[in-house]
XYZ file of C-alpha atoms in Angstrom:
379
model
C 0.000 0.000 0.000
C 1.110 3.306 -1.076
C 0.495 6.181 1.244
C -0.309 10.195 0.583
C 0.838 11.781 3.541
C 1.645 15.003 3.135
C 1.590 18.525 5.028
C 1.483 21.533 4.017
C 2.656 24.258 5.935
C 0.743 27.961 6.623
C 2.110 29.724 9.914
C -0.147 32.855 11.213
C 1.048 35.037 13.451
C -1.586 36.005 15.913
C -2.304 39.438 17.358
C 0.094 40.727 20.421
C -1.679 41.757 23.475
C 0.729 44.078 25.616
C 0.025 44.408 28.981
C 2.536 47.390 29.540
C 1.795 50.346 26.688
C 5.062 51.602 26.602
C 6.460 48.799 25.141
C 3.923 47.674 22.104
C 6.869 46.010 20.609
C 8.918 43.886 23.545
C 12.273 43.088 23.091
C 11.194 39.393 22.545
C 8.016 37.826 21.481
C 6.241 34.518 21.804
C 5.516 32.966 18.617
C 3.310 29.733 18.326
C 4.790 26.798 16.087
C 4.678 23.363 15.890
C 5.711 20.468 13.865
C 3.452 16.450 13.292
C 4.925 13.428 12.824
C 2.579 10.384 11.687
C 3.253 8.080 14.226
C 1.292 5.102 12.566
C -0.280 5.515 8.810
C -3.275 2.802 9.215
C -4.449 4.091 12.871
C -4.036 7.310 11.709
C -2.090 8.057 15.014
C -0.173 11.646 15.143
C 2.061 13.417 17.331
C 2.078 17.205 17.372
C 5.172 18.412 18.799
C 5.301 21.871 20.462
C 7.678 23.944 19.129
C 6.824 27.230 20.057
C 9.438 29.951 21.635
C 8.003 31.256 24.805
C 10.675 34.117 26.151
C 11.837 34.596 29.860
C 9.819 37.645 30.343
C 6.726 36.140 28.849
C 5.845 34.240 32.047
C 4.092 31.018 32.181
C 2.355 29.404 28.833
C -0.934 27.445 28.132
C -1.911 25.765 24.817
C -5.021 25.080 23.026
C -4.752 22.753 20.174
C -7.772 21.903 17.759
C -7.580 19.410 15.608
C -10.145 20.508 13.048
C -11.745 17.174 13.617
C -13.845 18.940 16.265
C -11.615 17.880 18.748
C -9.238 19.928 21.386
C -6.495 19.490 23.770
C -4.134 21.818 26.464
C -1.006 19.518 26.868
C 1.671 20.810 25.331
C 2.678 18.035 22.981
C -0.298 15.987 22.146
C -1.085 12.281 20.593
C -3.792 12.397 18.280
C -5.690 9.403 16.497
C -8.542 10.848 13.883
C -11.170 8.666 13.147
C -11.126 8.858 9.611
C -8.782 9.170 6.876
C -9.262 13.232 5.437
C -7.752 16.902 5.707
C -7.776 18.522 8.665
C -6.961 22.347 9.700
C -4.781 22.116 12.995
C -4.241 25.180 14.978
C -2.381 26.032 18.101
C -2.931 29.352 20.093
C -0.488 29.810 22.860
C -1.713 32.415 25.874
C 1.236 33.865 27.818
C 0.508 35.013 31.107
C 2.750 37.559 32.099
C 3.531 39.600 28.372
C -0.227 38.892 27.962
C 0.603 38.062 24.077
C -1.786 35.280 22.142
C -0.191 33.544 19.548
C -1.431 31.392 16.868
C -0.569 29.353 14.033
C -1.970 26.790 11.603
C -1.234 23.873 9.276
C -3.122 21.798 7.031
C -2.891 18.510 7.717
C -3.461 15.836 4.463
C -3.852 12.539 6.258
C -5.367 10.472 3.387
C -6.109 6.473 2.239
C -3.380 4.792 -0.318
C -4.274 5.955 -4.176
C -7.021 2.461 -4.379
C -7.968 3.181 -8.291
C -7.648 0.637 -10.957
C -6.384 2.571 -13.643
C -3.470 5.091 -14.295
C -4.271 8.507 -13.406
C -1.543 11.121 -15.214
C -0.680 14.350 -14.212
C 2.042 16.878 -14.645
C 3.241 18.245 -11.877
C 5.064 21.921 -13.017
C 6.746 22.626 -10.487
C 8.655 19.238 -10.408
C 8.599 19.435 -13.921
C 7.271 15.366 -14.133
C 4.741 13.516 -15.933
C 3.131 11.039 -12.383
C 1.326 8.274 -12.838
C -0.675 6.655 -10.009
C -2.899 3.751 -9.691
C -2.739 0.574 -11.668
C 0.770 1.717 -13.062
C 3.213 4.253 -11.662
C 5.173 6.353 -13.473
C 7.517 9.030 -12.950
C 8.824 10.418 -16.049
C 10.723 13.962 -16.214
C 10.026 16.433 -18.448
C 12.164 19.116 -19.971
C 10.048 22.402 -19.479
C 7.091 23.995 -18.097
C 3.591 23.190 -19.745
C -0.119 22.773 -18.567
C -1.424 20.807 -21.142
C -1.633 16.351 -21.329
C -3.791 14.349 -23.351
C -3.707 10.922 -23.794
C -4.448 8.549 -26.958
C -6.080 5.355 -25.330
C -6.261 3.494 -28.520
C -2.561 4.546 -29.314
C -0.646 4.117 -26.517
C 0.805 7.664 -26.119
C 0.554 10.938 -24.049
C 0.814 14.119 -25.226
C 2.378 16.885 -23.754
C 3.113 20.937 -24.064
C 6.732 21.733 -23.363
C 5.867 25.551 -23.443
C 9.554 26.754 -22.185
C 10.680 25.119 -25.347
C 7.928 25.660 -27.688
C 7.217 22.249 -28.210
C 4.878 19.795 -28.684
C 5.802 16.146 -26.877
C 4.946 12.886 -26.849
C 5.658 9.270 -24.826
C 4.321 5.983 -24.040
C 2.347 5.639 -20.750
C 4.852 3.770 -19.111
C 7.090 7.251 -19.081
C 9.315 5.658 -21.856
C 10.261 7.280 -25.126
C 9.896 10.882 -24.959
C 10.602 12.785 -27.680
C 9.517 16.097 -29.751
C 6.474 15.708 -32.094
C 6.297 19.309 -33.025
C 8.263 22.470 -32.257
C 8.929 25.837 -33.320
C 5.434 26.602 -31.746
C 4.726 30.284 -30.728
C 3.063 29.191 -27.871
C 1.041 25.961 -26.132
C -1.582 25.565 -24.096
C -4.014 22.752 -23.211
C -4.106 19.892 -25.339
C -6.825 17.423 -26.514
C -6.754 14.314 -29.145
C -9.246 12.591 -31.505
C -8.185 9.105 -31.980
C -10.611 8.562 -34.363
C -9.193 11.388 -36.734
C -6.022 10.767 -36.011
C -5.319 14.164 -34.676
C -4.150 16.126 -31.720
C -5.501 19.842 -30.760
C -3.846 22.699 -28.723
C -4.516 26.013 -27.845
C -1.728 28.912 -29.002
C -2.396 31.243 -25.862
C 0.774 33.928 -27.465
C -1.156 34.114 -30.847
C -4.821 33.522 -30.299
C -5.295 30.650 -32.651
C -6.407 26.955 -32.246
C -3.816 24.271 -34.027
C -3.703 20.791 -34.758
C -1.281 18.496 -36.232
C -1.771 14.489 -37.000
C -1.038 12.092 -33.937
C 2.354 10.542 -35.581
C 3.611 13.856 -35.960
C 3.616 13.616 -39.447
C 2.430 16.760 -41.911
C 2.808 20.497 -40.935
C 1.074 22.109 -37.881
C -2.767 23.432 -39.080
C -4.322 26.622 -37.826
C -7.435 26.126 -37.643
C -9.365 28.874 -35.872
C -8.106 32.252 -35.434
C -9.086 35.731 -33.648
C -9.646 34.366 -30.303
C -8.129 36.655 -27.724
C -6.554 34.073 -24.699
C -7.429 30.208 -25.806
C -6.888 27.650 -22.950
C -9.373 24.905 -22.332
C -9.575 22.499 -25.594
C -12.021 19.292 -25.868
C -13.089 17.494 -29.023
C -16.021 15.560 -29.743
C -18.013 13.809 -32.479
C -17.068 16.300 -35.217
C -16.924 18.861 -32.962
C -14.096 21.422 -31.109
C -14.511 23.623 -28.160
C -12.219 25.749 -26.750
C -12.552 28.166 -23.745
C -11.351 31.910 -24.104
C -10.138 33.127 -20.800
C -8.957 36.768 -21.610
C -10.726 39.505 -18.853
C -14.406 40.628 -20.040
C -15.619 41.952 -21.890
C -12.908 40.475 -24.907
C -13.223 36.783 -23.681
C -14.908 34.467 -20.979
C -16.587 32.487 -23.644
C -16.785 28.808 -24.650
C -16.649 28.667 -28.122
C -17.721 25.831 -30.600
C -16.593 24.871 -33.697
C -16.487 21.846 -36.821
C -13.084 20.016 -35.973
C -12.013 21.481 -39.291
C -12.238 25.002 -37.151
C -15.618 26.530 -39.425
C -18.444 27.870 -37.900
C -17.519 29.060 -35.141
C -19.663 30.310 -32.397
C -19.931 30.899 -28.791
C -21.031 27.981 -27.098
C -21.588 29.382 -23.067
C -21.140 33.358 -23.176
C -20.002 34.321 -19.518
C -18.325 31.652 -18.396
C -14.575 30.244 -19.098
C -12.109 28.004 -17.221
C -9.041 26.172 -18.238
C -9.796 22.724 -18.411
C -12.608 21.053 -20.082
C -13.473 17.576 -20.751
C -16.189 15.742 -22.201
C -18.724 12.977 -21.041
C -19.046 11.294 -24.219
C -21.680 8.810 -22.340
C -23.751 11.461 -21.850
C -22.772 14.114 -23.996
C -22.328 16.718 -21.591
C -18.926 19.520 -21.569
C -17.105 19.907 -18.054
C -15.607 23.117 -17.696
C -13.765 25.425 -14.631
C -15.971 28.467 -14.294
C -13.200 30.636 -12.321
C -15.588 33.900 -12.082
C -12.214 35.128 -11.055
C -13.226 38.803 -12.456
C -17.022 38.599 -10.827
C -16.098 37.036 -7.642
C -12.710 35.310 -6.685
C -14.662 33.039 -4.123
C -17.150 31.759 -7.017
C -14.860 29.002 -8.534
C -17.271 25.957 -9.561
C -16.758 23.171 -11.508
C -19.795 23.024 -14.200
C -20.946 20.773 -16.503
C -23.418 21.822 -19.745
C -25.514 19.344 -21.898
C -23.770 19.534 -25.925
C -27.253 19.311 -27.034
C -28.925 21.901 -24.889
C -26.511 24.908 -23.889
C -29.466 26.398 -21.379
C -28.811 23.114 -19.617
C -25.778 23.992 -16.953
C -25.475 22.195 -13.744
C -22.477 22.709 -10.971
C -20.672 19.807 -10.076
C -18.216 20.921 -7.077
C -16.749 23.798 -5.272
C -13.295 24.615 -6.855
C -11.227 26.103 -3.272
C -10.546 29.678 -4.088
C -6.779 30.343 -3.756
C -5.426 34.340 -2.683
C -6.869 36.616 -4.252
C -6.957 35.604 -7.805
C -8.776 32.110 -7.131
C -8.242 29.097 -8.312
C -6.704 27.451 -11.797
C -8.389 23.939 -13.071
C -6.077 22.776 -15.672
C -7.021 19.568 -16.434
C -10.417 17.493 -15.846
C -10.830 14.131 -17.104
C -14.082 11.629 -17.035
C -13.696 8.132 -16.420
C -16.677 6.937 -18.531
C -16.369 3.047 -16.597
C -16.986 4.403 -13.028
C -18.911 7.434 -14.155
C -16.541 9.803 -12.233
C -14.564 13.086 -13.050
C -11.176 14.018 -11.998
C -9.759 17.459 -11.594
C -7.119 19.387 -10.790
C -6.310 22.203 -8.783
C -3.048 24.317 -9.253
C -3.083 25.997 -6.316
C -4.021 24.017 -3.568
C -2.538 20.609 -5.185
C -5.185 18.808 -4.951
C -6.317 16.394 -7.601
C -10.269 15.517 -6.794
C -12.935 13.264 -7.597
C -16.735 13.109 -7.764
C -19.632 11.322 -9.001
C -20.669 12.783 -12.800
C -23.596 14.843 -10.855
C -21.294 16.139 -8.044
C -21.888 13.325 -5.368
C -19.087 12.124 -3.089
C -16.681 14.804 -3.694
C -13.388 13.838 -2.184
C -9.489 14.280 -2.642
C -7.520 12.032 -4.538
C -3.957 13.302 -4.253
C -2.289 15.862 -2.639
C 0.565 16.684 -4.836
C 3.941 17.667 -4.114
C 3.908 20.371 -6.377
C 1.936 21.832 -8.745
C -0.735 19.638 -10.717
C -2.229 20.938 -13.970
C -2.556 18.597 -17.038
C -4.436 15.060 -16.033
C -4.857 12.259 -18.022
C -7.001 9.139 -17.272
C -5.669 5.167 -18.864
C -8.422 2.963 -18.334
């Protein structure tokens, strides 16, 4: 059994109380901190260990610990065993008696079951600059440069990759084998999406505005096939059809736009609403998207789905954690048709999640090491 156990670390400084006026800032403060150690993975058993700096003139200390499982303790260097496998927000305030200071800080705590799927889940992971693989097969392939974009060709064998540092589009066999350039000199890549059935593979040109596709082998010159779009991200194709998500500030984008795969008729598709993934339900023909509302309201970040056949017909899957200021980022979302599930990702928080195709049994998949943004589903 493979483990995610991973924490990640936010420290908040608390408000000073001073007891004596003329001295708002003291020559030494008390600052709250503390470090966990997983003491046993299957119990879920962990020690927090106290590590905060209490100074001489401070006087005595007393802690309060919560455990964001609705739980507390005052010793100073608690044992704690959670009931169930999840996140949790831990916080320690520390109360000084004779400075009169109260000091807290916080971490978030990812205490979560072994990766139990079976099939590969892909994802690259930018700021390690790797291709993962988790599940039935892992995989741990490096990459060369930065790039959000990975799409995978079931019926091929192959995953598909932008190298946007080096202006490049990639390609290599799910086990992580074989990676090499399928085309470069490209201005500029962004997500990417492939038609086995044509034999082609899509991106979005986010420096020049433009849609492009090129044949899966890598043979033939790059195509442009739709042009005048302002900042193209999200791609998806479907059963003739291409949409593509323009994610420039309103009033130029925040459109999904549809076209014929061969790029004509073009038209928007969902006016208002843009993210930077998208994926398709082919089951039952419904478009996932990331509606950031990132302009309208930083805190309303869903993850949407819309019926192909009926673009009235939008219904919001999941919560997408706004991140600072800006919100969120959803590069990649993929459907496993067999389980009827979808998989996202989100940039900022590192979380890869899962949920039933009408929002149902949301949970956390993965919390990444770095930075997850393309994902790819083998199953």
């Amino acid at each position: 059994m493979r483990y995610i156990l991973i924490i990640l670390f936010t420290v908040l400084l608390g408000a000073c109380a001073s007891i004596d006026d003329d001295f708002p800032v003291p020559p030494a403060s008390t600052v709250s901190k503390f470090s966990v150690e997983v003491l046993d993975e299957d119990e879920r058993e962990v020690q927090f260990n106290n590590e905060s700096i209490i100074p001489e003139n401070a006087g005595l200390a007393s802690y309060t610990w919560s455990f964001g499982d609705g739980t507390t303790s005052s010793e100073a260097s608690p044992i704690h065993t959670y009931e169930q496998y999840g996140e949790y927000q831990v916080k320690l305030v520390v109360l000084t008696t004779n400075s009169g200071e109260i000091k807290e800080s916080s971490q978030e705590l990812a205490l979560l079951q072994a990766v139990d799927i079976d099939f590969t889940l892909y994802y690259m992971d930018t700021d390690m600059l790797q291709i993962i693989g988790v599940g039935e097969e892992n995989v741990n392939a490096d990459i060369n440069g930065f790039g959000n974009g990975l799409a995978i060709d079931r019926t091929g064998g192959k995953l598909y990759y932008a190298d946007d540092d080096n202006l490049s589009l990639n390609i290599m066999n799910l086990d992580g084998s074989n990676p090499e350039v399928l085309y470069e000199g490209l201005t500029g890549i962004g997500s990417v999406a492939v038609d086995s059935e044509s034999g082609k593979v899509y991106w979005t040109n986010r420096t020049d505005g433009v849609v492009q596709r090129g044949n899966l082998d890598g043979t033939g010159s790059v195509e442009t096939i739709i042009d005048g779009l302002s900042l193209p991200e999200g791609i998806a194709v479907h059963n003739g059809k291409i949409y593509v998500s323009d994610v420039d500030v309103p009033p130029i984008g925040e459109n999904i736009y549809v076209a014929n795969s061969n790029g004509s008729g073009l038209e928007i598709f969902v006016a208002g609403s843009w993210g930077y993934g998208m994926a398709i339900d082919p089951e039952n023909e419904r478009l996932y998207f990331g509606d950031q509302a990132v302009y309208d309201d930083p805190e309303d970040n869903r993850l949407k789905s819309v019926d192909l056949n009926n673009n009235s017909d939008i219904a919001t899957v999941a919560t997408i954690e706004p991140i600072g200021a800006n919100g969120s980022r959803t590069y990649g979302i993929s459907i496993n048709t067999e389980e009827n599930k979808v998989y996202w990702t989100d940039r900022s928080s590192g979380r890869i999640k899962s949920a039933n195709l009408d929002g149902s049994g949301v949970e956390t998949v993965i919390v990444a090491e770095g930075s997850p943004r393309g994902i790819a589903l083998s199953f």
